[in-house]
Amino acid sequence: VIHCGTRVPIKVHLYRALLAVGVSFEGGYKGYKAALAELGDAPPVAKPPLDQVVALVREAGGTAVLAHPLYYREKIGLEPLLRAGAAAGCQGVELVYPYRFGAKGLEPAIVRAGLAELEQLVPRFFPDDPLLTRGTDMHDPAEWSARLDELGR
């Protein structure tokens, strides 16, 4: 049984469960992800609508915030994203995140422009004391130092 604190375990939970029973992967979490990639494409998964996800999080006693919104700036736009999040019952936005880290890294100018846009939009869509969070997406302990360093910039 995988205990993950959520109703749906994800890759990192399975990885931790395998480690707990003595299964290891050369290269740590990256090696685990490479082994999964060898299995081929994952089957399609139905993703519930945002309002259902937020309701599930809040009913479970959690706090729902929009995670790393700058990654969605080009595809969706921050204004529609924040509007949808607020309408669904999100309580705020992940404001601090190592956007420049790794393969998905964003250029510093794009990060600055996105954060300036968020500074204008967050009060509009979350006028009553929004929760502003800091995230890392640190799944592999080997990345912790580099990601924390990136947050400090």
mmCIF file of C-alpha atoms in Angstrom:
data_model
loop_
_atom_site.group_PDB
_atom_site.id
_atom_site.type_symbol
_atom_site.label_atom_id
_atom_site.label_comp_id
_atom_site.label_asym_id
_atom_site.label_seq_id
_atom_site.Cartn_x
_atom_site.Cartn_y
_atom_site.Cartn_z
ATOM 1 C CA VAL A 1 0.000 0.000 0.000
ATOM 2 C CA ILE A 2 1.313 3.418 -0.926
ATOM 3 C CA HIS A 3 0.599 6.106 1.652
ATOM 4 C CA CYS A 4 0.965 9.448 -0.068
ATOM 5 C CA GLY A 5 -1.463 11.764 1.720
ATOM 6 C CA THR A 6 -3.480 12.155 -1.457
ATOM 7 C CA ARG A 7 -6.104 10.052 -3.148
ATOM 8 C CA VAL A 8 -3.997 9.501 -6.254
ATOM 9 C CA PRO A 9 -0.361 8.464 -5.921
ATOM 10 C CA ILE A 10 1.982 9.891 -8.516
ATOM 11 C CA LYS A 11 5.448 8.851 -9.750
ATOM 12 C CA VAL A 12 7.326 10.206 -6.771
ATOM 13 C CA HIS A 13 5.114 8.272 -4.342
ATOM 14 C CA LEU A 14 5.727 5.007 -6.178
ATOM 15 C CA TYR A 15 9.452 5.788 -6.237
ATOM 16 C CA ARG A 16 9.504 6.321 -2.474
ATOM 17 C CA ALA A 17 7.503 3.138 -1.895
ATOM 18 C CA LEU A 18 9.977 1.146 -3.989
ATOM 19 C CA LEU A 19 12.888 2.628 -2.036
ATOM 20 C CA ALA A 20 11.166 1.686 1.220
ATOM 21 C CA VAL A 21 11.135 -1.987 0.208
ATOM 22 C CA GLY A 22 14.745 -1.961 -0.969
ATOM 23 C CA VAL A 23 14.383 -1.344 -4.702
ATOM 24 C CA SER A 24 16.889 1.222 -5.914
ATOM 25 C CA PHE A 25 17.695 2.814 -9.240
ATOM 26 C CA GLU A 26 21.100 3.826 -10.519
ATOM 27 C CA GLY A 27 20.977 7.597 -10.707
ATOM 28 C CA GLY A 28 18.237 7.939 -8.077
ATOM 29 C CA TYR A 29 14.964 9.513 -9.160
ATOM 30 C CA LYS A 30 16.350 10.319 -12.627
ATOM 31 C CA GLY A 31 17.183 6.634 -13.107
ATOM 32 C CA TYR A 32 13.681 5.711 -11.984
ATOM 33 C CA LYS A 33 12.160 8.127 -14.507
ATOM 34 C CA ALA A 34 14.404 6.695 -17.242
ATOM 35 C CA ALA A 35 13.180 3.183 -16.373
ATOM 36 C CA LEU A 36 9.584 4.388 -16.643
ATOM 37 C CA ALA A 37 10.333 5.994 -20.003
ATOM 38 C CA GLU A 38 11.489 2.608 -21.318
ATOM 39 C CA LEU A 39 7.957 1.320 -20.709
ATOM 40 C CA GLY A 40 6.623 3.619 -23.423
ATOM 41 C CA ASP A 41 3.877 6.204 -23.361
ATOM 42 C CA ALA A 42 1.527 6.182 -20.425
ATOM 43 C CA PRO A 43 -2.110 5.497 -21.174
ATOM 44 C CA PRO A 44 -4.317 8.579 -21.374
ATOM 45 C CA VAL A 45 -5.629 9.691 -18.015
ATOM 46 C CA ALA A 46 -8.857 11.606 -17.625
ATOM 47 C CA LYS A 47 -8.093 14.874 -15.872
ATOM 48 C CA PRO A 48 -10.962 16.249 -13.814
ATOM 49 C CA PRO A 49 -12.025 19.871 -14.246
ATOM 50 C CA LEU A 50 -10.243 22.462 -12.123
ATOM 51 C CA ASP A 51 -13.278 23.149 -9.935
ATOM 52 C CA GLN A 52 -13.520 19.441 -9.017
ATOM 53 C CA VAL A 53 -9.809 19.266 -8.182
ATOM 54 C CA VAL A 54 -9.997 22.369 -5.998
ATOM 55 C CA ALA A 55 -13.123 21.064 -4.257
ATOM 56 C CA LEU A 56 -11.396 17.744 -3.552
ATOM 57 C CA VAL A 57 -8.324 19.482 -2.114
ATOM 58 C CA ARG A 58 -10.380 21.784 0.084
ATOM 59 C CA GLU A 59 -12.777 19.042 1.249
ATOM 60 C CA ALA A 60 -9.724 17.083 2.374
ATOM 61 C CA GLY A 61 -8.638 20.054 4.480
ATOM 62 C CA GLY A 62 -5.985 21.235 2.014
ATOM 63 C CA THR A 63 -5.233 24.606 0.547
ATOM 64 C CA ALA A 64 -5.546 25.018 -3.212
ATOM 65 C CA VAL A 65 -3.206 27.412 -4.995
ATOM 66 C CA LEU A 66 -2.256 27.771 -8.651
ATOM 67 C CA ALA A 67 1.160 26.132 -8.979
ATOM 68 C CA HIS A 68 4.001 27.665 -11.048
ATOM 69 C CA PRO A 69 1.719 29.878 -13.159
ATOM 70 C CA LEU A 70 4.465 31.307 -15.361
ATOM 71 C CA TYR A 71 4.756 27.955 -17.142
ATOM 72 C CA TYR A 72 1.211 28.524 -18.438
ATOM 73 C CA ARG A 73 1.683 32.177 -19.396
ATOM 74 C CA GLU A 74 2.344 31.548 -23.090
ATOM 75 C CA LYS A 75 -0.197 28.766 -23.618
ATOM 76 C CA ILE A 76 -3.147 30.080 -21.595
ATOM 77 C CA GLY A 77 -2.241 33.561 -20.408
ATOM 78 C CA LEU A 78 -2.022 34.625 -16.786
ATOM 79 C CA GLU A 79 -5.279 36.568 -16.721
ATOM 80 C CA PRO A 80 -7.473 33.647 -17.887
ATOM 81 C CA LEU A 81 -5.533 31.269 -15.626
ATOM 82 C CA LEU A 82 -6.018 33.405 -12.512
ATOM 83 C CA ARG A 83 -9.654 34.072 -13.404
ATOM 84 C CA ALA A 84 -10.310 30.316 -13.701
ATOM 85 C CA GLY A 85 -8.400 29.559 -10.498
ATOM 86 C CA ALA A 86 -10.292 32.155 -8.497
ATOM 87 C CA ALA A 87 -13.643 31.008 -9.915
ATOM 88 C CA ALA A 88 -12.795 27.408 -9.002
ATOM 89 C CA GLY A 89 -12.019 28.366 -5.400
ATOM 90 C CA CYS A 90 -8.238 28.525 -5.382
ATOM 91 C CA GLN A 91 -6.932 30.505 -2.451
ATOM 92 C CA GLY A 92 -3.844 32.007 -4.040
ATOM 93 C CA VAL A 93 -0.822 31.554 -6.270
ATOM 94 C CA GLU A 94 2.606 29.978 -6.034
ATOM 95 C CA LEU A 95 4.628 33.140 -6.459
ATOM 96 C CA VAL A 96 8.185 31.983 -5.776
ATOM 97 C CA TYR A 97 9.420 29.054 -7.854
ATOM 98 C CA PRO A 98 12.795 28.143 -9.464
ATOM 99 C CA TYR A 99 11.594 28.942 -12.985
ATOM 100 C CA ARG A 100 15.120 29.156 -14.389
ATOM 101 C CA PHE A 101 16.029 25.608 -13.287
ATOM 102 C CA GLY A 102 16.428 22.600 -15.530
ATOM 103 C CA ALA A 103 15.200 21.698 -18.993
ATOM 104 C CA LYS A 104 11.984 23.709 -18.620
ATOM 105 C CA GLY A 105 13.930 26.750 -17.431
ATOM 106 C CA LEU A 106 12.662 30.178 -18.429
ATOM 107 C CA GLU A 107 14.896 33.073 -19.366
ATOM 108 C CA PRO A 108 15.361 35.635 -16.542
ATOM 109 C CA ALA A 109 13.652 38.408 -18.572
ATOM 110 C CA ILE A 110 10.584 36.205 -19.093
ATOM 111 C CA VAL A 111 10.462 35.421 -15.374
ATOM 112 C CA ARG A 112 10.734 39.113 -14.436
ATOM 113 C CA ALA A 113 7.991 40.097 -16.891
ATOM 114 C CA GLY A 114 5.719 37.293 -15.682
ATOM 115 C CA LEU A 115 6.211 38.179 -12.031
ATOM 116 C CA ALA A 116 5.451 41.832 -12.802
ATOM 117 C CA GLU A 117 2.247 40.725 -14.531
ATOM 118 C CA LEU A 118 1.314 38.527 -11.557
ATOM 119 C CA GLU A 119 1.913 41.465 -9.214
ATOM 120 C CA GLN A 120 -0.796 43.365 -11.094
ATOM 121 C CA LEU A 121 -3.239 40.473 -11.539
ATOM 122 C CA VAL A 122 -3.181 38.655 -8.191
ATOM 123 C CA PRO A 123 -4.873 41.465 -6.219
ATOM 124 C CA ARG A 124 -7.546 41.699 -8.904
ATOM 125 C CA PHE A 125 -8.521 38.027 -8.857
ATOM 126 C CA PHE A 126 -7.695 37.287 -5.206
ATOM 127 C CA PRO A 127 -8.625 40.541 -3.458
ATOM 128 C CA ASP A 128 -9.168 39.074 0.025
ATOM 129 C CA ASP A 129 -5.708 38.278 1.409
ATOM 130 C CA PRO A 130 -4.458 35.762 -1.184
ATOM 131 C CA LEU A 131 -2.128 32.996 -0.127
ATOM 132 C CA LEU A 132 1.219 33.473 -1.888
ATOM 133 C CA THR A 133 3.382 30.381 -1.694
ATOM 134 C CA ARG A 134 6.911 29.240 -2.493
ATOM 135 C CA GLY A 135 7.491 25.956 -4.266
ATOM 136 C CA THR A 136 10.387 23.886 -5.504
ATOM 137 C CA ASP A 137 9.057 20.713 -7.208
ATOM 138 C CA MET A 138 11.945 18.884 -5.595
ATOM 139 C CA HIS A 139 11.332 15.188 -6.167
ATOM 140 C CA ASP A 140 14.958 14.073 -6.306
ATOM 141 C CA PRO A 141 17.087 14.760 -3.212
ATOM 142 C CA ALA A 142 20.073 15.183 -5.563
ATOM 143 C CA GLU A 143 18.415 18.346 -6.939
ATOM 144 C CA TRP A 144 17.641 19.970 -3.594
ATOM 145 C CA SER A 145 20.767 22.091 -3.299
ATOM 146 C CA ALA A 146 20.606 23.435 -6.866
ATOM 147 C CA ARG A 147 16.881 24.206 -6.677
ATOM 148 C CA LEU A 148 17.217 25.956 -3.329
ATOM 149 C CA ASP A 149 20.124 27.969 -4.717
ATOM 150 C CA GLU A 150 17.922 28.973 -7.666
ATOM 151 C CA LEU A 151 15.186 30.161 -5.275
ATOM 152 C CA GLY A 152 17.727 32.433 -3.622
ATOM 153 C CA ARG A 153 18.432 34.342 -6.837
#
